[in-house]
Amino acid sequence: MLRRKLVGAMLVYAFLLPTTLLAQTPVYTAPKADIDKIKEEGLKHSQIMNTLNYLTNVIGQRLTASRNLKHANEWTRDTLTKWGLENAHLEAWGPFGRGWELERFSAQVTSPYSFPVIAYPKAWSPGFGSQVVMPVAPAVKGKKSKATAAPAAAPSTTITADVVYLDAHDEAGLAKYKGQLKGKIVFMSGTRELKADFEGMGHRFSAQELLDMANAPDPDAVVRAAVPANSPNQANMQDRLKRFIDGLKRAKFVIDEGAAMVVDNSFKGSGGTIFVSAASVAADIPANPMDFFSQKRLSPWDKEAEAKMVPQMTMATEDYNRIVRMIEAGEKVQMTIDLKVKYLDDDPMVYNTIAEIPGTDPALKDQVVMLGGHMDSWHSGTGATDNAAGVSVAMEAVRILKAAGLKPRRTIRIALWTGEEQGLIGSREYVTKHLGEIKGGRNIFGVPQSGPQQKPELIKGAEYEKISAYYNLDNGTGKIRGVYMQGNEAARPYFRAWLAPFLDMDAATLTLSNTGGTDHLSFDRIGIPGFQFIQDEVEYDERTHHSNQDVFDRIQAGDMMQAATIMAAFVYQTAQMDERFPRKPMQN
């Protein structure tokens, strides 16, 4: 899942779509016998932990464009077919760029004394001793081949180098390091204070927190006043922007100076937990910093970016702090690092896994109810809570419906997305191809789209009117506590009725609030009902989200069974309604 707080802060754009009037219609609820079948299969015959085990422990990390992710695509397609779903296939999107795999890594301090450190390379980081393999020209018929020299030995993937702590926070400070960083291992971050965890990381929503969600106002009715130029909030925004741009300048300086490796401190976590994502690419900073967000720039998965990067890793705070303090005390520190990576340039496309339970009502079977979650992950763990959990819940939901023998009126389509961690790319590409898009205005993250600005316009795709709703799960391993309605008040009577059979499972809260950072936004953006479930945090933000601790053992089995059962009931009842699920009135 994308960083929710960051994305949420950027979702300030109200999409301009036609206003529709919502007619009052009776609320459909499935017969109790059908819900009982769903509960029986989901809670007493669950297969969800088997699915989670295979995705995480057998397949492993699923970085976008990696071979592991393609393996997951194929395995989920074949598994859904085995369960009786139809039209199971991989749908390509892209081109994305190159894949990346970590082949070997170790890091330790070797002087003034030796000790290993906990660290992890950033995704798409170059390795040491990179080698370009050129194709060999075929021999010409009738000519004797010339003797060729023995192939050169592969360059070493290990370096030993001095560590330099870049204690600079502005351009004047950086100037002091000019000419001193070439071939060095450069520590980029400051130290971070760690405190004892007296409360514990695990957390379920309290009654008060759920009440606050339920009482939240309609997000479209909240008037956002302009921030006065001299207000504290404006000053804080400017300070955050300055620190962001200064960080970009520091990264570019170190890369341009020829550092052997860049190391940063895990920005949160303790006890050896590392939060790590993608490598940084040296980028030119425009005169107006705000232009940085709309200009085209290289991503680390672009082939051209390799020349603008150096090897990079994130280190656990305990080890990072220790080394910085050694340097500050006057010690000369050396490290030995072995880093071998492989770039994959054979297929620039990435794939979503799609499968269906066909509808049975001749009048409604061409309409579709969708559910899903993203299958790609970051690379330091095995992507268990982010988001093998959501994938497994969606897969288990359709398995439950098939095993229970239920016959949906509408077609139910499961979509397992990829490229979510790089900006919801897989779901956005799917929605654009099949359902529609917004032309002009700001993009899905609230950033102005490039080119001449124009009034936002909805361009409907071939299936726009056929999609009833989309349900997403991507908030970790916590059980479902309710639904974010994304400002769609018309959803309330349906969701209230559909949660009623699950009140004894602690699922009761409905909030008009929007939630961001995951694939339901691709649907919500163009006016199609797209929903994310409220889930207990458990230890998602504190321990597992994008970290090396995002592994199978952090999964709560009972929570996952509950979530799959509720998702199955929601999807089934949406498929059984006489009318399409109501769409929220959109602002003119």
Coordinates of C-alpha atoms in Angstrom, one line a residue:
M1 CA 0.0 0.0 0.0
L2 CA 1.2 3.5 -0.8
R3 CA 2.0 5.6 2.2
R4 CA -1.5 6.6 3.3
K5 CA -0.7 9.7 5.2
L6 CA 1.3 11.2 2.3
V7 CA -1.3 10.3 -0.3
G8 CA -4.2 11.4 2.0
A9 CA -2.6 14.8 2.3
M10 CA -2.5 15.2 -1.5
L11 CA -6.1 14.1 -2.1
V12 CA -7.5 17.6 -2.0
Y13 CA -9.0 17.7 -5.5
A14 CA -12.8 17.4 -6.0
F15 CA -13.4 15.7 -9.3
L16 CA -15.8 17.5 -11.5
L17 CA -18.4 14.9 -12.8
P18 CA -22.1 15.2 -13.6
T19 CA -24.4 15.3 -10.6
T20 CA -26.9 12.4 -10.6
L21 CA -30.1 12.2 -8.5
L22 CA -30.4 9.1 -6.4
A23 CA -33.8 7.4 -6.3
Q24 CA -34.9 5.8 -3.1
T25 CA -35.1 2.0 -3.7
P26 CA -35.6 -0.9 -1.3
V27 CA -32.4 -2.2 0.2
Y28 CA -31.6 -5.7 -1.0
T29 CA -30.4 -8.2 1.5
A30 CA -29.6 -11.8 0.7
P31 CA -31.7 -14.6 2.3
K32 CA -30.4 -15.7 5.6
A33 CA -29.7 -19.2 4.2
D34 CA -27.3 -17.7 1.7
I35 CA -25.4 -15.7 4.3
D36 CA -25.3 -18.8 6.5
K37 CA -23.7 -20.7 3.7
I38 CA -21.1 -18.0 3.3
K39 CA -20.3 -18.0 7.0
E40 CA -20.1 -21.8 7.1
E41 CA -17.6 -22.0 4.3
G42 CA -15.6 -19.0 5.3
L43 CA -15.3 -19.7 9.0
K44 CA -15.3 -23.5 9.1
H45 CA -13.6 -24.6 5.9
S46 CA -11.2 -21.7 5.2
Q47 CA -8.3 -22.1 2.8
I48 CA -7.0 -18.5 3.3
M49 CA -3.9 -19.4 5.3
N50 CA -2.8 -21.9 2.6
T51 CA -3.1 -19.2 0.0
L52 CA -1.2 -16.7 2.2
N53 CA 1.5 -19.3 2.9
Y54 CA 2.1 -20.0 -0.8
L55 CA 2.2 -16.3 -1.8
T56 CA 4.7 -15.4 1.0
N57 CA 6.8 -18.4 2.0
V58 CA 6.9 -20.2 -1.4
I59 CA 6.8 -17.3 -3.9
G60 CA 8.3 -14.7 -1.6
Q61 CA 8.7 -11.0 -2.3
R62 CA 6.8 -9.7 -5.4
L63 CA 8.5 -6.5 -6.5
T64 CA 6.9 -5.1 -9.6
A65 CA 8.4 -6.5 -12.8
S66 CA 10.2 -9.3 -10.9
R67 CA 10.1 -12.9 -11.8
N68 CA 8.5 -13.6 -8.4
L69 CA 5.6 -11.4 -9.3
K70 CA 5.1 -13.1 -12.6
H71 CA 5.2 -16.4 -10.7
A72 CA 2.4 -15.0 -8.5
N73 CA 0.4 -14.0 -11.5
E74 CA 0.6 -17.5 -13.0
W75 CA -0.1 -19.3 -9.7
T76 CA -3.1 -17.1 -8.8
R77 CA -4.5 -17.6 -12.3
D78 CA -4.1 -21.3 -12.1
T79 CA -5.5 -21.5 -8.6
L80 CA -8.6 -19.5 -9.4
T81 CA -9.1 -21.8 -12.5
K82 CA -8.8 -24.8 -10.2
W83 CA -11.5 -23.3 -7.9
G84 CA -13.9 -23.1 -10.8
L85 CA -13.6 -19.5 -11.9
E86 CA -13.7 -18.8 -15.7
N87 CA -11.8 -16.5 -18.1
A88 CA -8.8 -16.5 -15.7
H89 CA -6.0 -14.7 -17.5
L90 CA -3.1 -12.3 -17.2
E91 CA -3.8 -8.8 -18.6
A92 CA -0.7 -6.8 -19.6
W93 CA -0.1 -3.2 -18.9
G94 CA 2.9 -1.0 -19.5
P95 CA 5.5 -0.7 -20.7
F96 CA 6.7 -0.3 -17.1
G97 CA 10.5 -0.6 -17.2
R98 CA 13.0 -3.1 -15.9
G99 CA 12.7 -5.7 -13.2
W100 CA 15.2 -6.0 -10.4
E101 CA 16.4 -8.9 -8.3
L102 CA 18.7 -9.1 -5.3
E103 CA 21.2 -12.0 -5.8
R104 CA 23.5 -11.5 -2.9
F105 CA 24.0 -9.1 0.0
S106 CA 25.9 -8.7 3.2
A107 CA 27.2 -5.7 5.1
Q108 CA 29.5 -5.3 8.1
V109 CA 31.9 -2.9 9.8
T110 CA 35.5 -4.1 9.5
S111 CA 37.4 -1.3 11.2
P112 CA 38.2 -0.3 13.9
Y113 CA 36.7 -3.6 14.9
S114 CA 34.2 -6.0 13.2
F115 CA 30.5 -6.4 13.6
P116 CA 27.7 -7.2 11.2
V117 CA 24.9 -4.7 10.6
I118 CA 21.2 -5.1 9.8
A119 CA 20.5 -3.4 6.5
Y120 CA 18.8 -4.0 3.2
P121 CA 19.5 -2.6 -0.4
K122 CA 16.9 -0.4 -1.9
A123 CA 14.9 -1.7 -4.8
W124 CA 16.4 -1.0 -8.3
S125 CA 19.7 0.0 -6.6
P126 CA 22.7 -0.8 -8.7
G127 CA 25.1 -3.5 -7.4
F128 CA 28.9 -3.5 -7.3
G129 CA 30.8 -4.8 -10.3
S130 CA 28.0 -4.3 -12.8
Q131 CA 28.8 -5.8 -16.2
V132 CA 27.2 -5.3 -19.6
V133 CA 27.0 -8.5 -21.6
M134 CA 27.1 -7.7 -25.3
P135 CA 25.8 -10.1 -28.0
V136 CA 28.4 -12.1 -29.9
A137 CA 28.4 -11.7 -33.7
P138 CA 27.9 -15.0 -35.6
A139 CA 30.9 -16.4 -37.6
V140 CA 30.9 -15.7 -41.3
K141 CA 30.6 -18.9 -43.4
G142 CA 33.8 -19.9 -45.1
K143 CA 36.1 -17.8 -42.9
K144 CA 38.2 -19.1 -40.2
S145 CA 37.3 -17.7 -36.9
K146 CA 39.9 -15.6 -35.2
A147 CA 41.2 -16.7 -31.9
T148 CA 39.5 -15.0 -29.1
A149 CA 40.9 -14.0 -25.8
A150 CA 39.7 -15.8 -22.7
P151 CA 36.7 -14.1 -21.1
A152 CA 37.6 -11.5 -18.5
A153 CA 37.0 -12.5 -14.9
A154 CA 33.7 -11.1 -13.5
P155 CA 34.3 -7.9 -11.5
S156 CA 34.1 -8.2 -7.8
T157 CA 30.7 -7.5 -6.2
T158 CA 32.4 -6.6 -2.8
I159 CA 33.9 -3.3 -1.7
T160 CA 35.7 -2.2 1.4
A161 CA 35.7 1.6 1.9
D162 CA 35.8 4.4 4.4
V163 CA 32.5 5.6 5.9
V164 CA 31.8 9.3 5.7
Y165 CA 28.9 10.9 7.6
L166 CA 27.5 13.7 5.5
D167 CA 26.7 16.2 8.3
A168 CA 25.4 19.0 5.9
H169 CA 22.0 20.5 5.7
D170 CA 22.4 23.3 3.1
E171 CA 24.5 24.1 0.0
A172 CA 27.2 25.7 2.1
G173 CA 27.5 22.6 4.2
L174 CA 27.6 20.4 1.1
A175 CA 30.4 22.5 -0.4
K176 CA 32.7 21.3 2.5
Y177 CA 32.5 17.8 1.2
K178 CA 33.3 18.7 -2.4
G179 CA 35.9 16.2 -3.7
Q180 CA 35.8 14.0 -0.5
L181 CA 33.2 11.5 -1.3
K182 CA 34.4 9.6 -4.4
G183 CA 34.7 5.9 -3.5
K184 CA 33.3 6.4 0.0
I185 CA 30.3 4.9 1.8
V186 CA 28.2 7.9 2.6
F187 CA 25.8 8.0 5.5
M188 CA 23.1 10.5 4.5
S189 CA 20.7 10.7 7.5
G190 CA 21.0 12.0 11.0
T191 CA 20.6 9.8 14.1
R192 CA 17.1 9.0 15.3
E193 CA 16.1 8.8 19.0
L194 CA 14.6 5.5 20.0
K195 CA 12.3 5.2 23.0
A196 CA 11.1 2.2 25.0
D197 CA 7.7 0.8 23.8
F198 CA 5.8 0.6 27.0
E199 CA 2.4 0.3 25.3
G200 CA 3.1 -2.4 22.8
M201 CA 2.6 -2.2 19.0
G202 CA -0.6 -4.1 18.6
H203 CA -3.7 -2.0 18.3
R204 CA -7.3 -2.5 17.6
F205 CA -9.7 0.4 17.1
S206 CA -11.4 1.5 20.3
A207 CA -15.0 2.3 20.6
Q208 CA -14.2 6.0 20.7
E209 CA -12.0 5.8 17.5
L210 CA -14.8 4.0 15.6
L211 CA -17.4 6.6 16.9
D212 CA -15.1 9.4 15.6
M213 CA -15.0 7.7 12.2
A214 CA -18.8 7.3 12.2
N215 CA -19.3 11.0 13.1
A216 CA -16.9 12.3 10.4
P217 CA -18.5 14.8 8.0
D218 CA -19.0 14.3 4.3
P219 CA -15.6 15.0 2.8
D220 CA -17.2 16.8 -0.1
A221 CA -19.0 19.2 2.3
V222 CA -15.9 20.3 4.1
V223 CA -14.8 23.7 2.8
R224 CA -11.1 24.0 2.8
A225 CA -10.2 27.7 3.5
A226 CA -7.3 29.2 1.8
V227 CA -4.2 29.1 4.0
P228 CA -3.1 32.7 4.8
A229 CA 0.3 33.6 3.5
N230 CA 1.8 34.3 6.9
S231 CA 0.0 31.6 9.0
P232 CA 1.8 28.9 10.9
N233 CA 0.3 26.3 8.6
Q234 CA 1.7 28.0 5.6
A235 CA 5.1 28.3 7.2
N236 CA 5.0 24.6 8.1
M237 CA 4.1 23.7 4.5
Q238 CA 7.0 25.8 3.2
D239 CA 9.4 24.2 5.7
R240 CA 8.4 20.7 4.7
L241 CA 8.8 21.6 1.0
K242 CA 12.2 23.1 1.7
R243 CA 13.4 20.0 3.6
F244 CA 12.1 17.8 0.7
I245 CA 14.0 19.8 -1.9
D246 CA 17.1 20.0 0.3
G247 CA 17.0 16.2 0.5
L248 CA 16.9 15.9 -3.3
K249 CA 19.9 18.3 -3.5
R250 CA 21.9 16.2 -1.0
A251 CA 21.1 13.0 -2.9
K252 CA 22.1 14.5 -6.3
F253 CA 25.3 16.0 -4.8
V254 CA 26.4 12.6 -3.3
I255 CA 25.6 10.7 -6.5
D256 CA 27.4 13.3 -8.7
E257 CA 30.4 13.2 -6.4
G258 CA 30.9 9.5 -7.1
A259 CA 30.1 7.9 -3.8
A260 CA 30.6 4.2 -3.8
M261 CA 27.4 3.7 -1.8
V262 CA 24.7 5.8 -0.1
V263 CA 23.2 4.6 3.3
D264 CA 20.2 6.1 5.1
N265 CA 18.7 5.5 8.4
S266 CA 15.4 3.6 8.6
F267 CA 12.9 6.5 9.0
K268 CA 10.9 4.6 11.6
G269 CA 10.9 1.3 13.5
S270 CA 13.2 -0.3 16.0
G271 CA 14.4 -3.7 17.1
G272 CA 16.1 -4.3 13.8
T273 CA 13.0 -3.4 11.7
I274 CA 13.9 -1.6 8.5
F275 CA 11.5 0.3 6.4
V276 CA 12.9 0.3 2.8
S277 CA 11.5 1.0 -0.6
A278 CA 13.0 2.3 -3.9
A279 CA 16.4 3.8 -4.7
S280 CA 16.8 7.5 -5.5
V281 CA 17.8 8.9 -8.9
A282 CA 19.8 12.0 -9.2
A283 CA 17.4 14.7 -10.4
D284 CA 17.8 18.3 -11.5
I285 CA 16.0 20.7 -9.3
P286 CA 14.0 23.5 -11.1
A287 CA 14.3 27.1 -10.1
N288 CA 10.7 26.9 -8.9
P289 CA 10.6 23.9 -6.6
M290 CA 6.9 23.4 -7.2
D291 CA 7.7 22.6 -10.8
F292 CA 9.5 19.5 -9.6
F293 CA 6.2 17.7 -9.0
S294 CA 4.8 18.2 -12.6
Q295 CA 8.0 17.7 -14.6
K296 CA 8.9 14.4 -16.2
R297 CA 11.7 12.7 -14.3
L298 CA 13.4 9.3 -14.2
S299 CA 12.2 6.5 -12.0
P300 CA 14.7 4.0 -10.7
W301 CA 13.1 1.2 -12.9
D302 CA 13.8 3.2 -16.0
K303 CA 16.8 1.8 -17.8
E304 CA 18.3 5.3 -18.3
A305 CA 18.2 5.8 -14.5
E306 CA 21.1 3.4 -13.8
A307 CA 23.7 5.9 -14.9
K308 CA 22.2 8.4 -12.4
M309 CA 22.3 6.1 -9.3
V310 CA 24.9 4.6 -7.0
P311 CA 24.3 1.5 -4.8
Q312 CA 22.0 2.3 -1.9
M313 CA 20.8 0.7 1.2
T314 CA 18.7 1.4 4.4
M315 CA 20.1 0.4 7.8
A316 CA 18.4 -0.4 11.0
T317 CA 18.5 2.6 13.3
E318 CA 20.4 0.9 16.2
D319 CA 23.3 0.1 13.8
Y320 CA 23.1 3.4 12.0
N321 CA 23.2 5.5 15.2
R322 CA 26.1 3.5 16.5
I323 CA 28.2 4.0 13.4
V324 CA 27.5 7.8 13.2
R325 CA 28.4 8.2 16.9
M326 CA 31.7 6.3 16.3
I327 CA 32.5 8.8 13.5
E328 CA 31.5 11.8 15.7
A329 CA 33.8 10.5 18.4
G330 CA 36.7 10.6 15.9
E331 CA 36.9 6.9 14.9
K332 CA 37.8 6.0 11.3
V333 CA 35.2 3.5 10.3
Q334 CA 35.4 1.1 7.3
M335 CA 32.8 -1.2 6.0
T336 CA 32.8 -4.2 3.7
I337 CA 29.7 -4.6 1.6
D338 CA 28.8 -7.4 -0.9
L339 CA 26.0 -6.4 -3.3
K340 CA 25.1 -8.3 -6.4
V341 CA 21.9 -7.5 -8.3
K342 CA 20.3 -8.4 -11.5
Y343 CA 18.3 -6.1 -13.8
L344 CA 15.6 -7.8 -16.0
D345 CA 15.1 -6.2 -19.4
D346 CA 13.5 -9.1 -21.2
D347 CA 9.9 -8.0 -20.7
P348 CA 8.9 -4.3 -20.0
M349 CA 5.3 -5.3 -19.4
V350 CA 3.7 -6.1 -16.1
Y351 CA 0.5 -8.1 -15.6
N352 CA -2.8 -8.1 -13.5
T353 CA -4.5 -11.4 -12.8
I354 CA -8.2 -11.4 -13.8
A355 CA -10.8 -14.1 -13.3
E356 CA -14.6 -14.3 -13.2
I357 CA -17.7 -16.1 -11.8
P358 CA -20.1 -15.6 -14.7
G359 CA -23.5 -14.1 -13.9
T360 CA -26.6 -16.2 -14.3
D361 CA -29.4 -13.6 -14.9
P362 CA -29.8 -13.0 -18.7
A363 CA -30.7 -9.4 -18.0
L364 CA -27.8 -8.6 -15.6
K365 CA -25.0 -11.0 -16.4
D366 CA -23.2 -8.4 -18.5
Q367 CA -22.9 -6.2 -15.5
V368 CA -20.0 -6.7 -13.2
V369 CA -19.2 -6.5 -9.5
M370 CA -15.4 -6.3 -8.9
L371 CA -13.2 -7.1 -5.9
G372 CA -9.4 -7.3 -5.4
G373 CA -6.2 -6.1 -3.9
H374 CA -2.7 -5.5 -5.1
M375 CA -0.3 -8.5 -5.4
D376 CA 3.0 -6.6 -5.8
S377 CA 5.1 -5.9 -2.7
W378 CA 8.3 -4.3 -1.6
H379 CA 11.3 -6.6 -1.4
S380 CA 12.8 -6.7 2.1
G381 CA 10.0 -8.9 3.5
T382 CA 7.6 -11.2 1.7
G383 CA 4.7 -8.7 1.4
A384 CA 2.4 -10.6 3.8
T385 CA 0.4 -7.7 5.3
D386 CA 1.0 -5.5 2.3
N387 CA -0.6 -7.1 0.5
A388 CA -0.7 -10.9 0.2
A389 CA -3.4 -10.4 2.9
G390 CA -5.7 -8.5 0.6
V391 CA -5.1 -10.8 -2.3
S392 CA -5.8 -13.9 -0.2
V393 CA -9.0 -12.3 1.2
A394 CA -10.3 -11.5 -2.3
M395 CA -9.3 -15.0 -3.6
E396 CA -10.9 -16.6 -0.6
A397 CA -14.1 -14.6 -1.1
V398 CA -14.6 -15.9 -4.6
R399 CA -13.7 -19.5 -3.4
I400 CA -16.3 -19.2 -0.7
L401 CA -19.0 -18.3 -3.2
K402 CA -18.1 -21.1 -5.6
A403 CA -17.8 -23.7 -2.8
A404 CA -21.1 -22.6 -1.3
G405 CA -22.8 -23.2 -4.6
L406 CA -24.2 -19.6 -4.9
K407 CA -25.2 -18.3 -8.3
P408 CA -24.7 -14.6 -8.7
R409 CA -27.0 -12.7 -11.0
R410 CA -24.2 -10.3 -12.1
T411 CA -20.7 -11.4 -13.1
I412 CA -18.2 -11.3 -10.2
R413 CA -14.7 -10.3 -11.4
I414 CA -11.6 -10.6 -9.2
A415 CA -8.6 -8.4 -10.1
L416 CA -5.2 -8.8 -8.5
W417 CA -3.3 -5.7 -9.3
T418 CA 0.3 -5.0 -9.8
G419 CA 2.4 -1.8 -9.7
E420 CA 0.3 -0.4 -6.8
E421 CA 3.4 0.5 -4.8
Q422 CA 4.7 2.6 -7.7
G423 CA 1.5 4.7 -7.9
L424 CA -1.6 2.4 -8.3
I425 CA -0.4 1.8 -11.9
G426 CA -2.0 -1.6 -12.6
S427 CA -5.4 -0.6 -11.5
R428 CA -5.2 2.9 -13.1
E429 CA -4.2 1.3 -16.4
Y430 CA -7.0 -1.2 -16.2
V431 CA -9.6 1.5 -15.4
T432 CA -8.4 3.7 -18.2
K433 CA -8.5 0.8 -20.7
H434 CA -11.9 -0.5 -19.8
L435 CA -13.9 2.0 -17.8
G436 CA -12.8 5.5 -18.5
E437 CA -10.5 8.4 -17.4
I438 CA -10.5 12.0 -16.3
K439 CA -8.8 14.3 -18.9
G440 CA -7.3 17.5 -17.6
G441 CA -7.1 18.9 -14.1
R442 CA -5.0 17.1 -11.4
N443 CA -4.0 13.5 -11.4
I444 CA -5.2 10.9 -8.9
F445 CA -2.7 12.2 -6.3
G446 CA -3.8 15.8 -6.6
V447 CA -0.8 16.9 -8.7
P448 CA -1.5 19.1 -11.8
Q449 CA -1.2 17.0 -15.0
S450 CA 1.5 18.0 -17.4
G451 CA 0.7 20.1 -20.5
P452 CA -1.9 23.0 -20.9
Q453 CA -4.4 22.9 -18.0
Q454 CA -8.0 22.3 -18.9
K455 CA -11.2 21.7 -17.0
P456 CA -11.5 18.1 -15.9
E457 CA -13.6 16.0 -18.2
L458 CA -14.8 12.4 -17.8
I459 CA -14.3 10.2 -20.8
K460 CA -16.4 7.1 -20.4
G461 CA -15.0 3.7 -21.6
A462 CA -16.9 0.7 -23.0
E463 CA -17.6 -0.9 -19.6
Y464 CA -18.2 2.3 -17.6
E465 CA -22.0 1.7 -17.2
K466 CA -21.6 -2.0 -16.6
I467 CA -19.5 -1.9 -13.3
S468 CA -21.7 -1.9 -10.3
A469 CA -19.0 -1.5 -7.6
Y470 CA -15.5 -2.4 -6.6
Y471 CA -14.4 -3.7 -3.2
N472 CA -10.7 -3.5 -2.1
L473 CA -8.7 -4.8 0.9
D474 CA -5.3 -3.3 1.6
N475 CA -4.9 -2.3 5.2
G476 CA -2.9 -5.2 6.6
T477 CA -3.9 -8.3 8.6
G478 CA -6.6 -6.6 10.8
K479 CA -10.2 -7.8 10.7
I480 CA -12.9 -5.7 9.1
R481 CA -14.5 -3.2 11.4
G482 CA -16.6 -1.4 8.7
V483 CA -16.4 0.5 5.5
Y484 CA -15.1 3.8 4.2
M485 CA -18.0 5.1 2.1
Q486 CA -15.9 7.7 0.2
G487 CA -18.6 10.3 0.6
N488 CA -21.3 8.1 -0.9
E489 CA -24.2 8.5 1.5
A490 CA -26.4 6.3 -0.7
A491 CA -24.3 3.4 0.3
R492 CA -25.2 3.6 4.0
P493 CA -28.5 1.7 4.0
Y494 CA -27.0 -1.1 2.0
F495 CA -23.8 -1.4 4.0
R496 CA -25.7 -1.1 7.3
A497 CA -28.0 -4.0 6.3
W498 CA -25.1 -6.1 5.0
L499 CA -23.0 -5.7 8.2
A500 CA -25.9 -6.7 10.4
P501 CA -25.2 -10.5 10.2
F502 CA -21.6 -9.7 11.3
L503 CA -22.2 -7.5 14.3
D504 CA -21.0 -10.3 16.6
M505 CA -17.7 -10.1 14.6
D506 CA -17.1 -6.4 15.5
A507 CA -17.9 -5.1 12.0
A508 CA -20.4 -2.2 12.4
T509 CA -18.8 1.1 11.5
L510 CA -19.7 3.2 8.5
T511 CA -17.9 6.5 7.8
L512 CA -18.3 8.9 5.0
S513 CA -14.6 9.6 5.2
N514 CA -12.3 9.0 2.2
T515 CA -9.3 6.8 2.6
G516 CA -6.4 6.9 0.2
G517 CA -3.3 5.1 -0.9
T518 CA -4.7 2.1 -2.6
D519 CA -6.5 0.8 -5.7
H520 CA -10.2 1.7 -4.9
L521 CA -9.1 5.3 -5.8
S522 CA -8.8 4.3 -9.5
F523 CA -12.5 3.6 -9.5
D524 CA -13.7 6.3 -7.2
R525 CA -11.8 8.9 -9.3
I526 CA -14.1 8.4 -12.3
G527 CA -17.3 8.1 -10.3
I528 CA -17.6 4.3 -10.0
P529 CA -18.3 3.2 -6.5
G530 CA -15.0 2.0 -5.1
F531 CA -14.7 1.0 -1.4
Q532 CA -11.9 0.1 1.0
F533 CA -12.8 -1.7 4.3
I534 CA -12.0 -0.3 7.7
Q535 CA -9.5 -2.7 9.3
D536 CA -7.9 -2.9 12.7
E537 CA -4.3 -1.5 12.5
V538 CA -2.9 -4.4 14.5
E539 CA 0.8 -3.5 14.0
Y540 CA 0.7 -2.4 10.4
D541 CA 2.2 1.1 10.5
E542 CA 4.5 0.4 13.4
R543 CA 6.0 -2.9 12.3
T544 CA 5.1 -4.4 8.9
H545 CA 4.2 -1.8 6.3
H546 CA 7.0 -1.7 3.7
S547 CA 9.4 -3.4 6.2
N548 CA 11.6 -6.5 6.5
Q549 CA 9.2 -7.7 9.1
D550 CA 6.3 -8.0 6.6
V551 CA 6.2 -11.7 6.8
F552 CA 3.7 -14.6 7.2
D553 CA 4.2 -14.8 10.9
R554 CA 2.7 -11.3 11.4
I555 CA -0.6 -12.5 9.9
Q556 CA -3.7 -12.9 12.2
A557 CA -5.5 -16.0 10.9
G558 CA -8.8 -15.3 12.5
D559 CA -8.9 -11.8 11.3
M560 CA -8.3 -12.9 7.7
M561 CA -11.1 -15.5 7.8
Q562 CA -13.5 -12.9 9.1
A563 CA -12.5 -10.4 6.4
A564 CA -12.9 -12.9 3.6
T565 CA -16.3 -13.9 4.8
I566 CA -17.5 -10.4 5.0
M567 CA -16.1 -9.5 1.6
A568 CA -17.8 -12.5 0.1
A569 CA -21.1 -11.4 1.5
F570 CA -20.8 -7.8 0.3
V571 CA -19.8 -8.9 -3.2
Y572 CA -22.5 -11.5 -3.5
Q573 CA -25.3 -9.1 -2.3
T574 CA -24.1 -6.4 -4.7
A575 CA -24.3 -9.0 -7.5
Q576 CA -27.9 -9.9 -6.5
M577 CA -29.4 -6.4 -6.4
D578 CA -32.2 -5.5 -8.9
E579 CA -30.5 -2.2 -9.6
R580 CA -26.9 -1.2 -10.1
F581 CA -25.2 -0.1 -6.8
P582 CA -26.0 3.7 -6.3
R583 CA -23.3 6.1 -7.4
K584 CA -22.7 9.2 -5.3
P585 CA -23.7 12.7 -6.5
M586 CA -20.6 14.3 -7.8
Q587 CA -19.9 18.1 -7.7
N588 CA -20.5 20.2 -10.7

